[in-house]
Amino acid sequence: MSYKSDIEIAREAQKKPIQEIGAKLGIPSDHLLPYGHDKAKVSQDFIDSVQGNKTGKLVLVTAINPTPAGEGKTTTTVGLGDGLNRLGKKATVCIREASLGPNFGMKGGAAGGGRAQVVPMEDMNLHFTGDFHAITSAHSLLSAMIDNHIYWGNEQDIDVRRVVWRRVVDMNDRALRQINVSLGGVANGFPREGGFDITVASEVMAILCLSKNLKDLEERLGAMIVAYRRDRTPVFCRDIKAEGAMTVLLKDAMQPNLVQTLENNPAFVHGGPFANIAHGCNSVIATNTALRLSDYVVTEAGFGADLGAEKFMNIKCRKAGLAPDCVVLVATVRAMKMNGGVAKADLGAENVEAVEEGCANLGRHIGNLKSFGVPVVVAINHFVTDTDAEIAAVKAYVETQGSEAVLSRHWEHGGEGAEALAQKVIEIAESGASQFAPLYRDDLPLFDKIERIAKSIYRADEVLADAKIRNQLKDWEAQGYGNLPVCMAKTQYSFSTDPNLRGAPTGHSVPVREVRLSAGAGFVVVVCGEIMTMPGLPSRPAAENIRLNDAGQIEGLF
């Protein structure tokens, strides 16, 4: 049986004017700043006016480690939101915006799939409301002002060998990872090494997603460390006097974007830090606003629970004062089989033994999530090739872990297919069983925080870090940054730093390659293994199949 593609389904959506979607949440039309007919930004004045409202229930959707078989975390997030609305709850979905680099590379879009999508899908996966362009521009302005400051006399006495502010572009381009700038003689400045990260790895992106308002945004931007002087003291963005102009460029980007699901339920789509090299959650301002307008807010955290959910708990919740009432852990029978050693080409054949073998990865995530004091329900994202015996094997295994697995058919049936999952989420969230607590205290030394995550979440035996890295962490503690959380940058494909080590590995080590202080965002980035902050394109990029058809419609997005 053939099924329509995501973009075909999205194109047939019966969308409602965005003012009607806003009205469902009590947002007056004069507080919606429309971008066309089907998307709008919500004004800061309205956001400020609802801060005293009672907050709804917060549901986090996360997943097992991603496999080429696909897990469907965003699809489940959207389907669950629609399912909750079908059961009479006022529910809002909160997800991240899509990055152009992965869209044209390998990962694809970030709007869900099948009958559980957020629309307009094409806009969301391309330029949308221009937020990422604004972040790229603000970041680039600071880059230009740093080199300009050095050119015109270097009043801050910046050591050109210690400029730590890299440039960004919203595209996968490995050729830009390491570059030389200011070449071409005296007129072009002082030559030095530099490089590009992808926009979603920018500290500006992290700051926008953690800021409460424009004033908070400007203060955080000013606190970013961009270079070091010859005496090793830090040079801040505010020393370059760039934070005011950067805030101007980000003024509109700071306001959350309101769109709708295929079933015309509200969705905030705002911000998009990578989960393997940043904190991987949508913006605090979007989540907080949705919580004050809804009974339930369903949000997601990027990649597997060892990355996105860990950072959601230890960074976003810690900084925003949030506490999830329930966690939905997404898994598929296909992914269990891959973790059990089955090749992608053979996933269509029933293999209960491989499912049972691969469930170890699922069990590790269940235990990790429960360690935060939050109850967990497993969502089995249904594929048409799943057999009853394979589904039963997953359910039986999850029961041995003290949780329950619910089969969800939202991809095929939308909100109706997610009603059983939604009912279970309501049961858990309204039981008051959540006793959320982060994994570590603020006052724990930075290296101890790294070890706590590596040993408790990754089940590593040790963290490997040379004296230079350990001393750098101690220096930051002496400078007053010791109370910051840590943001682990590692592969999303494994609990270890080896992307090929699937399942639930033990006996491995976590090598720390470098550490970066994101003083404005308020965390320390810990780069582990071979993780890249500028991805490359695969041998056959998705861009090869993206085009306009004869009707002027976009084809090839997924």
mmCIF file of C-alpha atoms in Angstrom, residues 146-148 150-152 154 158-163 167 178-195 230:
data_model
loop_
_atom_site.group_PDB
_atom_site.id
_atom_site.type_symbol
_atom_site.label_atom_id
_atom_site.label_comp_id
_atom_site.label_asym_id
_atom_site.label_seq_id
_atom_site.Cartn_x
_atom_site.Cartn_y
_atom_site.Cartn_z
ATOM 1 C CA ILE A 146 35.810 42.359 16.606
ATOM 2 C CA ASP A 147 38.084 42.436 13.559
ATOM 3 C CA ASN A 148 37.249 46.103 13.009
ATOM 4 C CA ILE A 150 41.590 45.179 16.106
ATOM 5 C CA TYR A 151 42.111 47.037 12.810
ATOM 6 C CA TRP A 152 41.494 50.481 14.311
ATOM 7 C CA ASN A 154 42.939 47.408 19.277
ATOM 8 C CA ILE A 158 43.073 41.711 22.111
ATOM 9 C CA ASP A 159 45.578 38.944 21.454
ATOM 10 C CA VAL A 160 44.777 38.066 17.827
ATOM 11 C CA ARG A 161 45.867 34.499 18.548
ATOM 12 C CA ARG A 162 43.122 34.205 21.160
ATOM 13 C CA VAL A 163 39.999 35.414 19.386
ATOM 14 C CA ARG A 167 31.717 32.987 12.444
ATOM 15 C CA GLN A 178 38.971 26.221 9.576
ATOM 16 C CA ILE A 179 39.859 29.367 7.620
ATOM 17 C CA ASN A 180 42.255 32.307 7.525
ATOM 18 C CA VAL A 181 40.793 35.815 7.686
ATOM 19 C CA SER A 182 42.088 39.318 6.924
ATOM 20 C CA LEU A 183 44.400 38.163 4.153
ATOM 21 C CA GLY A 184 45.440 40.518 1.365
ATOM 22 C CA GLY A 185 47.664 43.098 2.985
ATOM 23 C CA VAL A 186 47.557 46.025 5.412
ATOM 24 C CA ALA A 187 44.243 47.395 4.163
ATOM 25 C CA ASN A 188 42.418 44.208 5.198
ATOM 26 C CA GLY A 189 43.596 43.966 8.801
ATOM 27 C CA PHE A 190 45.714 41.512 10.755
ATOM 28 C CA PRO A 191 45.716 37.944 9.414
ATOM 29 C CA ARG A 192 44.642 35.227 11.841
ATOM 30 C CA GLU A 193 43.065 31.798 11.906
ATOM 31 C CA GLY A 194 39.314 31.533 12.251
ATOM 32 C CA GLY A 195 36.466 29.251 11.339
ATOM 33 C CA ARG A 230 47.636 39.392 26.096
#
